[in-house]
Coordinates of C-alpha atoms and ligand atoms in Angstrom, one line a residue:
M1 CA 31.2 -1.9 -8.0
A2 CA 27.7 -2.0 -6.5
D3 CA 25.2 0.8 -7.3
L4 CA 24.7 1.5 -3.6
D5 CA 26.2 0.8 -0.2
V6 CA 22.9 -0.2 1.3
V7 CA 19.4 -1.2 0.2
V8 CA 16.8 -0.8 2.9
V9 CA 13.4 -2.6 2.6
G10 CA 10.6 -0.6 4.2
A11 CA 10.1 3.0 5.3
G12 CA 8.4 2.6 8.7
F13 CA 10.1 3.7 11.9
A14 CA 12.9 1.2 11.1
G15 CA 13.5 2.1 7.5
I16 CA 13.3 5.8 8.1
Y17 CA 15.9 5.7 10.8
A18 CA 18.1 3.3 8.9
V19 CA 18.2 5.8 6.0
H20 CA 19.1 8.6 8.3
A21 CA 21.7 6.8 10.4
L22 CA 23.4 5.0 7.5
R23 CA 23.5 8.1 5.3
S24 CA 24.9 10.1 8.2
S25 CA 27.8 7.7 8.4
G26 CA 28.7 8.4 4.8
L27 CA 27.0 5.5 3.0
T28 CA 24.8 5.7 -0.1
V29 CA 21.3 4.3 0.8
R30 CA 18.0 3.8 -0.9
A31 CA 14.9 2.6 0.9
F32 CA 12.1 0.9 -1.1
E33 CA 8.6 1.2 0.4
A34 CA 5.6 -0.7 -1.0
G35 CA 3.1 1.8 0.4
G36 CA 2.2 5.1 -1.1
G37 CA 3.5 6.9 2.0
I38 CA 6.0 6.4 4.8
G39 CA 5.0 5.0 8.1
G40 CA 4.9 1.2 7.5
T41 CA 2.4 -0.3 9.9
W42 CA 1.1 3.2 10.7
F43 CA 0.6 3.9 7.0
W44 CA -1.4 0.7 6.4
N45 CA -3.4 0.4 9.7
S46 CA -5.4 3.6 9.3
Y47 CA -8.6 2.0 10.7
P48 CA -10.7 4.2 13.0
G49 CA -9.4 4.1 16.5
A50 CA -5.8 3.1 15.6
R51 CA -3.6 4.3 18.4
C52 CA -0.3 3.2 19.8
D53 CA -0.3 1.4 23.2
V54 CA 3.1 2.8 24.1
E55 CA 3.2 6.4 25.3
S56 CA 4.2 9.0 22.8
K57 CA 7.1 10.2 24.9
D58 CA 8.5 6.7 24.6
Y59 CA 7.3 5.8 21.1
S60 CA 9.4 8.3 19.3
F61 CA 13.0 8.8 18.2
S62 CA 15.7 9.6 20.7
F63 CA 18.6 10.1 18.3
S64 CA 18.1 13.8 18.1
P65 CA 17.8 15.9 21.2
E66 CA 16.6 18.8 19.0
L67 CA 13.9 16.7 17.5
E68 CA 12.6 15.5 20.8
Q69 CA 12.5 19.0 22.1
E70 CA 10.8 20.7 19.1
W71 CA 8.1 18.0 18.5
S72 CA 5.0 18.2 20.7
W73 CA 2.7 15.2 21.0
S74 CA -0.9 16.2 21.7
E75 CA -1.8 13.1 23.7
R76 CA -0.5 10.5 26.1
Y77 CA -1.0 7.8 23.5
P78 CA -0.5 8.9 19.9
A79 CA -3.2 8.2 17.4
Q80 CA -2.3 6.9 13.9
P81 CA -2.6 10.2 12.0
E82 CA -0.4 12.0 14.5
I83 CA 2.3 9.3 14.2
L84 CA 2.2 9.7 10.5
R85 CA 2.6 13.5 10.8
Y86 CA 5.6 12.9 13.2
L87 CA 7.3 10.6 10.8
S88 CA 6.7 13.0 7.9
H89 CA 8.3 15.7 10.0
V90 CA 11.3 13.5 10.6
A91 CA 11.7 12.8 6.9
D92 CA 11.4 16.6 6.2
R93 CA 13.8 17.7 8.9
F94 CA 16.5 15.2 8.0
D95 CA 16.0 15.4 4.3
L96 CA 15.2 11.8 3.8
W97 CA 12.6 11.9 1.0
P98 CA 15.2 11.8 -1.9
H99 CA 16.4 8.4 -0.5
I100 CA 13.0 6.7 -0.1
Q101 CA 11.2 5.3 -3.1
L102 CA 7.5 4.9 -2.5
N103 CA 5.0 2.6 -4.2
T104 CA 7.8 0.1 -4.9
R105 CA 7.8 -3.4 -3.5
V106 CA 11.0 -5.5 -3.3
T107 CA 10.3 -8.8 -4.8
A108 CA 13.7 -10.5 -4.7
A109 CA 17.1 -10.2 -3.3
R110 CA 20.0 -12.4 -4.3
W111 CA 23.5 -12.6 -2.8
D112 CA 26.2 -12.8 -5.4
D113 CA 29.1 -14.8 -3.9
D114 CA 31.6 -13.7 -6.4
A115 CA 30.8 -9.9 -6.5
A116 CA 30.1 -10.0 -2.7
E117 CA 27.0 -7.9 -3.2
W118 CA 23.2 -8.1 -3.2
T119 CA 21.1 -7.8 -6.3
V120 CA 17.7 -6.4 -5.4
T121 CA 14.7 -6.6 -7.7
T122 CA 11.5 -4.5 -7.3
D123 CA 8.0 -4.9 -8.7
D124 CA 8.6 -2.2 -11.4
G125 CA 11.2 -4.6 -12.9
A126 CA 14.2 -2.5 -11.8
V127 CA 17.3 -4.1 -10.5
V128 CA 19.8 -2.5 -8.2
S129 CA 23.0 -3.8 -6.5
A130 CA 24.2 -3.0 -3.0
R131 CA 26.9 -4.1 -0.7
F132 CA 24.4 -4.5 2.2
F133 CA 20.8 -5.5 2.4
V134 CA 18.8 -4.3 5.4
S135 CA 15.4 -5.6 6.1
A136 CA 13.1 -3.1 7.8
V137 CA 9.9 -4.8 6.7
G138 CA 8.4 -4.8 10.2
C139 CA 7.2 -7.6 12.4
L140 CA 3.4 -7.1 11.7
S141 CA 3.2 -6.4 8.0
A142 CA 2.0 -9.6 6.4
Y143 CA -1.7 -9.4 7.2
Q144 CA -3.9 -12.5 7.1
V145 CA -7.5 -12.9 6.1
P146 CA -8.8 -16.3 7.2
S147 CA -10.0 -18.6 4.5
L148 CA -13.8 -18.3 4.8
P149 CA -15.8 -20.3 2.3
G150 CA -18.1 -18.1 0.3
L151 CA -16.4 -14.7 1.1
E152 CA -16.1 -14.0 -2.6
T153 CA -19.9 -14.1 -2.9
F154 CA -20.5 -11.5 -0.1
S155 CA -22.5 -8.6 -1.7
G156 CA -21.5 -6.0 0.9
T157 CA -18.0 -4.6 1.5
W158 CA -15.2 -6.2 3.5
H159 CA -11.9 -4.9 4.7
H160 CA -8.9 -6.1 6.7
T161 CA -7.9 -3.4 9.2
A162 CA -4.3 -3.6 7.9
R163 CA -5.4 -2.5 4.4
W164 CA -7.8 0.2 5.4
P165 CA -8.9 2.5 2.5
A166 CA -7.3 6.0 2.8
E167 CA -10.7 7.6 2.2
G168 CA -12.2 5.7 5.2
V169 CA -15.3 3.5 5.3
D170 CA -18.8 4.8 6.0
F171 CA -20.5 2.5 8.5
A172 CA -23.4 4.9 9.3
G173 CA -26.6 3.0 9.5
K174 CA -25.0 -0.3 8.4
R175 CA -25.0 -3.8 9.9
V176 CA -21.4 -4.7 10.5
G177 CA -19.7 -7.9 11.4
L178 CA -16.3 -7.7 13.1
I179 CA -14.1 -10.8 13.3
G180 CA -11.2 -10.7 15.7
T181 CA -10.8 -9.3 19.2
G182 CA -7.1 -8.7 19.5
S183 CA -5.5 -5.2 20.0
T184 CA -6.9 -4.1 16.7
G185 CA -10.5 -5.5 17.0
I186 CA -10.7 -4.0 20.5
Q187 CA -9.7 -0.6 19.2
V188 CA -11.9 -0.5 16.1
A189 CA -15.1 -2.0 17.7
P190 CA -16.2 1.0 19.7
Q191 CA -15.6 3.3 16.8
I192 CA -17.9 1.2 14.5
A193 CA -20.5 0.7 17.2
A194 CA -20.8 4.5 17.6
V195 CA -22.1 4.9 14.0
A196 CA -23.4 1.5 12.8
S197 CA -27.0 0.4 13.2
Q198 CA -25.8 -2.9 14.4
L199 CA -22.4 -4.4 15.3
Y200 CA -21.9 -8.1 15.7
V201 CA -18.5 -8.9 17.3
F202 CA -17.4 -12.5 16.3
Q203 CA -15.2 -13.5 19.2
R204 CA -13.2 -16.7 19.1
T205 CA -11.0 -15.9 22.2
A206 CA -11.9 -13.4 24.9
N207 CA -9.1 -11.0 25.5
Y208 CA -7.7 -8.9 28.4
A209 CA -7.8 -5.1 28.1
V210 CA -6.7 -2.4 30.5
P211 CA -7.8 1.2 30.4
N212 CA -5.7 3.7 28.4
R213 CA -6.8 6.8 30.4
N214 CA -5.7 8.7 27.4
R215 CA -5.5 12.4 27.9
P216 CA -4.0 15.5 26.3
W217 CA -0.3 16.2 27.1
E218 CA -0.6 19.5 29.0
P219 CA 2.1 22.1 28.1
A220 CA 3.4 22.4 31.7
A221 CA 3.8 18.7 32.1
E222 CA 5.4 18.5 28.7
R223 CA 7.9 21.2 29.6
E224 CA 8.8 19.6 32.9
F225 CA 9.2 16.2 31.3
K226 CA 11.3 17.5 28.4
S227 CA 13.8 19.1 30.9
R228 CA 14.9 15.5 31.8
Y229 CA 14.3 13.7 28.5
R230 CA 18.0 12.7 28.1
Q231 CA 18.2 11.0 31.4
Y232 CA 14.8 9.3 30.8
R233 CA 16.0 8.0 27.4
K234 CA 19.1 6.5 29.1
E235 CA 16.9 4.8 31.7
A236 CA 14.7 3.5 28.9
R237 CA 17.6 1.9 27.1
E238 CA 18.6 0.1 30.3
S239 CA 15.1 -1.0 31.2
F240 CA 13.4 -4.3 30.7
L241 CA 10.8 -3.3 28.2
G242 CA 12.4 -0.2 26.6
V243 CA 10.1 1.9 28.9
P244 CA 11.1 2.7 32.5
V245 CA 8.4 1.0 34.6
A246 CA 8.3 1.3 38.4
G247 CA 7.2 -2.0 39.9
T248 CA 6.9 -2.9 43.5
G249 CA 9.9 -5.2 43.1
R250 CA 8.0 -7.9 45.1
P251 CA 6.2 -11.1 44.1
V252 CA 2.4 -10.8 44.3
L253 CA 2.1 -14.1 46.1
A254 CA 4.0 -12.8 49.0
E255 CA 1.8 -9.7 49.3
P256 CA -1.2 -9.3 51.6
P257 CA -4.4 -9.5 49.4
E258 CA -5.5 -6.0 50.5
D259 CA -2.2 -4.5 49.3
V260 CA -2.5 -6.4 46.0
Q261 CA -6.0 -5.0 45.4
R262 CA -4.8 -1.5 46.2
T263 CA -1.8 -1.7 43.9
F264 CA -3.8 -3.1 41.0
T265 CA -6.6 -0.6 41.5
E266 CA -4.1 2.3 41.5
R267 CA -2.5 1.1 38.3
W268 CA -5.9 0.3 36.7
Q269 CA -6.9 3.9 37.5
A270 CA -3.7 5.3 36.1
G271 CA -4.1 3.3 32.9
G272 CA -1.6 1.5 30.6
G273 CA -0.5 -2.1 30.3
M274 CA 3.2 -2.0 31.2
P275 CA 2.8 -0.5 34.7
F276 CA 0.0 -3.0 35.3
L277 CA 1.9 -6.1 34.3
G278 CA 5.1 -4.7 35.8
A279 CA 3.5 -4.3 39.2
Y280 CA 4.9 -7.5 40.6
T281 CA 7.9 -9.6 39.8
D282 CA 6.1 -13.0 39.4
L283 CA 3.1 -12.1 37.2
L284 CA 4.6 -13.4 34.0
V285 CA 6.6 -16.4 35.4
D286 CA 4.2 -18.1 37.9
Q287 CA 0.7 -19.3 36.9
A288 CA -0.6 -18.9 40.5
A289 CA 0.6 -15.2 40.5
N290 CA -0.9 -14.7 37.1
D291 CA -4.2 -16.1 38.3
V292 CA -4.4 -13.2 40.8
I293 CA -4.1 -10.5 38.2
A294 CA -6.5 -12.5 35.9
E295 CA -9.2 -12.6 38.5
F296 CA -8.7 -8.8 39.2
M297 CA -9.3 -8.1 35.5
R298 CA -12.3 -10.4 35.2
D299 CA -13.8 -8.6 38.1
R300 CA -13.4 -5.3 36.2
I301 CA -15.2 -6.8 33.2
R302 CA -18.0 -8.1 35.4
E303 CA -18.5 -4.7 37.0
T304 CA -18.5 -2.9 33.6
V305 CA -20.7 -5.1 31.5
S306 CA -24.3 -5.1 32.6
D307 CA -25.5 -8.4 31.1
P308 CA -23.8 -11.1 33.2
V309 CA -24.0 -13.7 30.4
V310 CA -22.1 -11.4 28.1
A311 CA -19.7 -10.4 30.8
E312 CA -18.8 -14.1 31.4
L313 CA -18.2 -14.6 27.7
L314 CA -15.9 -11.6 27.7
C315 CA -13.9 -13.0 30.6
P316 CA -10.6 -14.6 29.3
R317 CA -9.8 -18.0 30.7
T318 CA -7.6 -19.7 28.1
F319 CA -4.2 -18.0 28.5
P320 CA -2.2 -16.1 31.1
V321 CA -2.6 -12.3 31.3
G322 CA 0.2 -10.8 29.2
S323 CA 1.1 -13.9 27.3
K324 CA -0.8 -12.4 24.4
R325 CA -0.4 -8.7 23.9
L326 CA -2.3 -6.9 26.7
C327 CA -4.9 -4.8 24.9
Q328 CA -5.7 -1.3 25.9
S329 CA -9.0 0.5 25.6
D330 CA -11.1 3.0 27.5
D331 CA -14.4 1.9 26.0
Y332 CA -14.3 -1.6 24.7
Y333 CA -16.1 -3.5 27.5
A334 CA -18.6 -0.7 28.1
M335 CA -19.5 -0.9 24.4
Y336 CA -21.3 -4.1 25.1
N337 CA -23.9 -2.2 27.1
R338 CA -25.1 -0.5 23.9
P339 CA -28.3 -1.9 22.4
N340 CA -26.8 -2.1 18.9
V341 CA -23.9 -4.4 19.9
T342 CA -24.1 -8.2 20.0
L343 CA -21.3 -10.6 21.0
V344 CA -21.2 -13.8 19.0
D345 CA -19.3 -16.6 20.8
L346 CA -17.4 -18.5 18.1
R347 CA -16.2 -21.0 20.7
S348 CA -19.6 -22.5 21.1
T349 CA -20.8 -21.7 17.6
P350 CA -17.9 -21.6 15.1
L351 CA -18.0 -19.5 12.0
E352 CA -18.9 -21.6 9.0
S353 CA -19.2 -19.5 5.9
A354 CA -20.0 -16.2 4.2
S355 CA -22.7 -15.8 1.6
A356 CA -24.2 -12.9 -0.4
G357 CA -26.1 -11.6 2.7
G358 CA -23.8 -12.1 5.6
L359 CA -22.0 -14.7 7.8
S360 CA -23.2 -18.0 9.1
T361 CA -22.1 -19.7 12.3
T362 CA -23.1 -23.3 13.2
S363 CA -26.2 -22.0 14.8
A364 CA -27.3 -18.7 13.1
F365 CA -27.2 -16.5 10.1
Y366 CA -26.2 -12.8 10.5
E367 CA -27.4 -10.4 7.9
L368 CA -24.6 -7.9 7.2
D369 CA -23.7 -4.9 5.0
A370 CA -20.0 -4.9 5.9
I371 CA -17.4 -7.3 7.3
V372 CA -14.2 -6.1 9.1
F373 CA -11.4 -8.6 9.5
A374 CA -9.2 -7.7 12.5
T375 CA -7.6 -11.1 12.2
G376 CA -3.9 -10.3 12.6
F377 CA -0.7 -11.1 10.9
D378 CA 1.8 -13.7 9.8
A379 CA 4.1 -12.0 12.3
I380 CA 7.9 -11.7 12.8
S381 CA 8.9 -13.6 9.7
G382 CA 5.9 -13.3 7.3
A383 CA 6.8 -10.1 5.5
L384 CA 10.4 -11.1 4.9
R385 CA 9.4 -14.5 3.7
Q386 CA 7.2 -12.9 1.0
I387 CA 10.4 -11.6 -0.6
D388 CA 12.4 -14.2 -2.6
V389 CA 15.6 -13.8 -0.5
R390 CA 18.5 -16.0 -1.5
G391 CA 21.8 -16.1 0.3
A392 CA 25.1 -17.8 -0.3
S393 CA 24.9 -20.6 -2.9
G394 CA 21.4 -19.5 -3.7
V395 CA 19.8 -20.9 -0.6
A396 CA 16.3 -19.5 -0.1
L397 CA 15.5 -17.8 3.2
A398 CA 12.1 -19.4 3.2
D399 CA 13.8 -22.8 3.2
R400 CA 16.4 -21.8 5.7
W401 CA 13.6 -20.8 8.0
G402 CA 11.4 -23.8 7.2
A403 CA 11.5 -25.0 10.8
G404 CA 11.0 -21.5 12.2
P405 CA 12.7 -18.1 11.9
H406 CA 16.0 -17.6 13.7
A407 CA 18.8 -15.1 13.7
Y408 CA 21.9 -14.5 15.8
L409 CA 21.1 -11.7 18.2
G410 CA 17.9 -11.2 16.1
I411 CA 20.0 -9.3 13.6
A412 CA 21.6 -11.6 11.1
T413 CA 21.1 -15.2 10.0
A414 CA 23.8 -17.7 8.9
G415 CA 24.1 -18.2 5.1
F416 CA 23.1 -14.6 4.4
P417 CA 26.2 -12.4 4.3
N418 CA 25.8 -8.7 4.6
M419 CA 22.1 -9.0 5.4
F420 CA 20.7 -7.4 8.5
I421 CA 17.3 -7.7 10.0
V422 CA 16.0 -4.8 12.1
T423 CA 14.1 -6.3 15.1
G424 CA 14.3 -9.8 13.6
P425 CA 13.5 -13.1 15.2
G426 CA 15.6 -13.6 18.4
S427 CA 15.5 -9.9 19.4
P428 CA 13.2 -8.2 22.0
S429 CA 11.3 -6.6 19.1
V430 CA 7.5 -6.9 19.6
L431 CA 7.8 -7.4 23.4
S432 CA 9.6 -4.1 23.8
N433 CA 9.1 -0.4 22.9
M434 CA 9.7 -0.9 19.2
A435 CA 10.8 2.7 18.5
L436 CA 13.7 2.2 21.0
S437 CA 14.6 -1.3 19.8
I438 CA 14.6 -0.1 16.2
E439 CA 17.1 2.6 17.1
Q440 CA 19.3 0.2 19.0
H441 CA 19.4 -2.2 16.1
V442 CA 20.0 0.4 13.4
E443 CA 22.9 1.9 15.4
W444 CA 24.4 -1.5 15.9
I445 CA 24.1 -2.2 12.1
R446 CA 25.6 1.2 11.3
D447 CA 28.5 0.6 13.7
C448 CA 29.1 -2.9 12.3
I449 CA 29.3 -1.7 8.7
G450 CA 31.7 1.1 10.0
Y451 CA 33.9 -1.5 11.7
L452 CA 34.2 -3.6 8.5
G453 CA 35.3 -0.6 6.5
A454 CA 37.8 0.5 9.2
H455 CA 39.4 -2.9 9.4
G456 CA 39.6 -3.9 5.8
F457 CA 36.6 -6.3 5.8
T458 CA 33.9 -6.4 3.2
T459 CA 31.6 -9.1 4.4
V460 CA 30.0 -10.1 7.7
E461 CA 27.9 -13.3 8.3
A462 CA 26.5 -14.9 11.4
T463 CA 28.0 -18.3 12.1
S464 CA 25.6 -21.2 12.5
D465 CA 27.0 -22.1 15.9
A466 CA 26.5 -18.6 17.3
E467 CA 23.0 -18.5 15.8
E468 CA 22.0 -21.8 17.3
A469 CA 23.4 -20.9 20.7
W470 CA 21.6 -17.6 20.7
M471 CA 18.2 -19.2 19.7
A472 CA 18.7 -21.9 22.4
H473 CA 19.1 -19.0 24.9
V474 CA 16.0 -17.2 23.5
T475 CA 14.0 -20.5 23.9
E476 CA 15.3 -21.2 27.4
V477 CA 14.4 -17.7 28.6
A478 CA 11.0 -17.8 27.0
Y479 CA 10.2 -21.2 28.5
S480 CA 11.1 -19.9 32.0
T481 CA 8.0 -17.6 31.5
L482 CA 4.3 -18.0 30.9
F483 CA 4.5 -16.7 27.3
P484 CA 4.7 -20.0 25.5
K485 CA 1.4 -21.1 27.2
A486 CA -0.7 -18.9 24.9
D487 CA -1.7 -19.8 21.3
S488 CA -0.5 -16.4 20.2
W489 CA 1.0 -14.9 17.1
Y490 CA 4.2 -14.6 19.2
I491 CA 4.6 -18.3 18.8
G492 CA 3.1 -18.6 15.3
A493 CA 0.0 -20.3 16.5
N494 CA -2.4 -18.0 14.5
I495 CA -1.1 -19.2 11.1
P496 CA -2.1 -22.7 10.0
G497 CA 0.9 -24.9 9.5
K498 CA 3.4 -22.3 10.9
P499 CA 6.1 -24.0 13.1
R500 CA 5.4 -23.3 16.8
V501 CA 8.6 -21.4 17.8
F502 CA 8.8 -18.6 20.3
T503 CA 11.2 -16.2 18.7
T504 CA 11.1 -13.1 20.7
Y505 CA 13.8 -12.5 23.3
V506 CA 12.2 -11.9 26.7
G507 CA 15.4 -11.5 28.6
G508 CA 15.0 -7.7 28.7
V509 CA 15.9 -4.8 26.5
G510 CA 18.7 -3.6 28.8
P511 CA 20.5 -6.9 29.1
Y512 CA 20.0 -7.6 25.4
G513 CA 21.5 -4.2 24.4
S514 CA 24.5 -4.9 26.7
K515 CA 25.1 -8.3 24.9
C516 CA 25.0 -6.6 21.5
D517 CA 27.4 -3.9 22.7
E518 CA 29.8 -6.6 24.1
V519 CA 29.8 -8.4 20.7
A520 CA 30.6 -5.2 18.9
A521 CA 33.3 -4.2 21.4
A522 CA 35.0 -7.7 21.1
G523 CA 35.3 -7.5 17.3
Y524 CA 32.1 -9.3 16.5
P525 CA 32.6 -12.9 17.8
G526 CA 29.9 -15.2 16.4
F527 CA 30.2 -13.5 13.0
A528 CA 32.6 -14.5 10.2
L529 CA 34.2 -11.4 8.8
G530 CA 35.7 -11.6 5.3
A531 CA 38.1 -9.6 3.2
P532 CA 38.3 -9.6 -0.6
Ligands
N01_1 O1 -4.1 -9.3 15.7 P1 -4.2 -10.5 16.7 P2 -4.3 -7.8 16.0 N1 -11.9 -16.8 13.0 O2 -3.5 -11.7 16.1 C1 -9.0 -13.6 15.6 C2 -0.1 -4.9 17.5 N2 -1.1 -3.8 17.6 O3 -4.2 -7.1 14.7 O4 -7.3 -15.3 19.5 C3 -12.2 -16.1 14.0 O5 -3.7 -10.2 18.1 C4 -8.1 -14.0 16.7 O6 -8.7 -15.0 17.5 P3 -7.8 -16.1 18.4 C5 0.0 -5.6 18.8 O7 1.3 -6.0 19.0 C6 -0.9 -2.8 18.4 O8 -5.4 -7.5 16.9 O9 -6.7 -16.6 17.5 N3 -11.3 -15.2 14.6 C7 -7.9 -12.7 17.5 O10 -9.0 -12.4 18.3 C8 -0.9 -6.8 18.5 O11 -0.7 -7.9 19.4 C9 -1.8 -1.9 18.6 O12 -8.8 -17.1 18.8 C10 -10.1 -15.2 14.1 C11 -7.8 -11.7 16.3 O13 -8.5 -12.4 15.2 C12 -0.6 -7.1 17.1 O14 -0.5 -5.8 16.5 C13 -3.0 -1.9 17.9 C14 -9.7 -16.0 13.0 C15 -6.4 -11.4 15.8 O15 -5.7 -10.8 16.9 C16 -1.7 -7.9 16.4 O16 -3.0 -7.4 16.8 C17 -3.2 -2.9 17.0 C18 -10.7 -16.8 12.5 N4 -10.4 -17.6 11.4 C19 -2.3 -3.9 16.9 N5 -8.4 -15.7 12.8 C20 -1.6 -0.8 19.6 O17 -0.5 -0.3 19.7 C21 -8.0 -14.8 13.7 N6 -9.0 -14.5 14.5 C22 -2.7 -0.5 20.5

């Protein structure tokens, strides 16, 4: 008999809720977390300026009406320390700590065909068996530092934003080089510029950012909102992104230009990426429509950045707006008006190497005391592939996913019985409100395990046919949009040699949830259920 019913890997939003939901249904559960604290991505990414780009009222658990009433967010967009305090409160309130083992990395998981259980090995050498193996490793956990010749000789300090020292980094009076201008780079840059003597931003691809318009959540507004929280959560589950967004419901190309300007300006003033991209129905499916929003955004950059040459370098031109994560910042573009900030264009002068004193491009040497890498992640599949996961007949997950990650409904992959992936490849995951998508997945997994027990089954495994058909659908929907046009981490383009496969389901959170519900209600077609 297995030691546990379920082993969960990770204790971020997904692992925390998995522990709670599965325990509440009577199962024995242990979560292993590599970090020294809970929080997952929010534990590791403690760089200055780290803040969620989904509003706190959305980026929070909905499973407990009491929890959502008693917790008060201080701001519209939650900062990293506040998210960690929230998750810690959740762990206290629901007594989850005894079931989470910190500072423990899962190194291997092996399915035993005969015993019909998983054997899980951790980096302290311990081995535990479980009937089910739930990956809650997160989509953005395996960070990447680009191979930069000479980095080992650099005499200053360097850090990746996803492994930020808990004690912080003192940039006061330092010359700092920042590589990367994605969501992270755009958040951390103004914070460094405020204290460093000089900040060089090494930009390979200019990026779009909309204002946050972050502000405190006033008590009166909070009270009013909380009086209708339940209804709001329901609307969120049925929505496209996992956040109810009111669009005009019309295509931008059919709209008079003055109305378009007014609509975009209003949404720009209100702040936030989702309402901006959700303003019109064709922005993410029609290049001509996207060109309209792109030009509006480039105009905002030009009117913010005083040096016209720098402004033009900051104007994105190589991908449709929204096909990479739309960044959010109230101070990124204006930062370039500071005398201590220099933009280095890596398109015209690529980065060549590091040396003891700094970084060299093909045209100049930059003397630096510190380097910050905001260079992203081996996303979606990277963290799970770092574990030696072996399914039926000893097949390695890394081999099974050699041509790209795939999973039926984004939850389970053929050949790996009793293994579930929270927000895995083929689910809306990173293109949705992750907190909500995590809850939906965890509840589906809990109900599936409950169904097996109630009907005398012990194993569940996605069939190859169902998985293939689902991934074909995921691909078809993706290629009806502009998303695949970008060289983004969504499609694996940021990792040398990674297969170019778009694995996020962009058919909408609401329709996706209905499909999952239908599968459960019909007795799990597309899955093979087995009895002893
Ligand atoms: O990573 P990224 P991120 N030389 O991959 C550059 C979430 N998130 O950590 O575009 C030079 O987006 C790379 O350049 P290019 C969010 O989902 C959310 O910023 O490949 N540059 C790019 O500029 C987000 O999408 C929040 O040409 C190199 C940057 O590094 C996801 O995390 C906050 C390079 C990487 O951008 C990842 O964001 C933060 C090289 N060799 C993150 N290699 C919020 O909620 C890479 N780059 C607000």
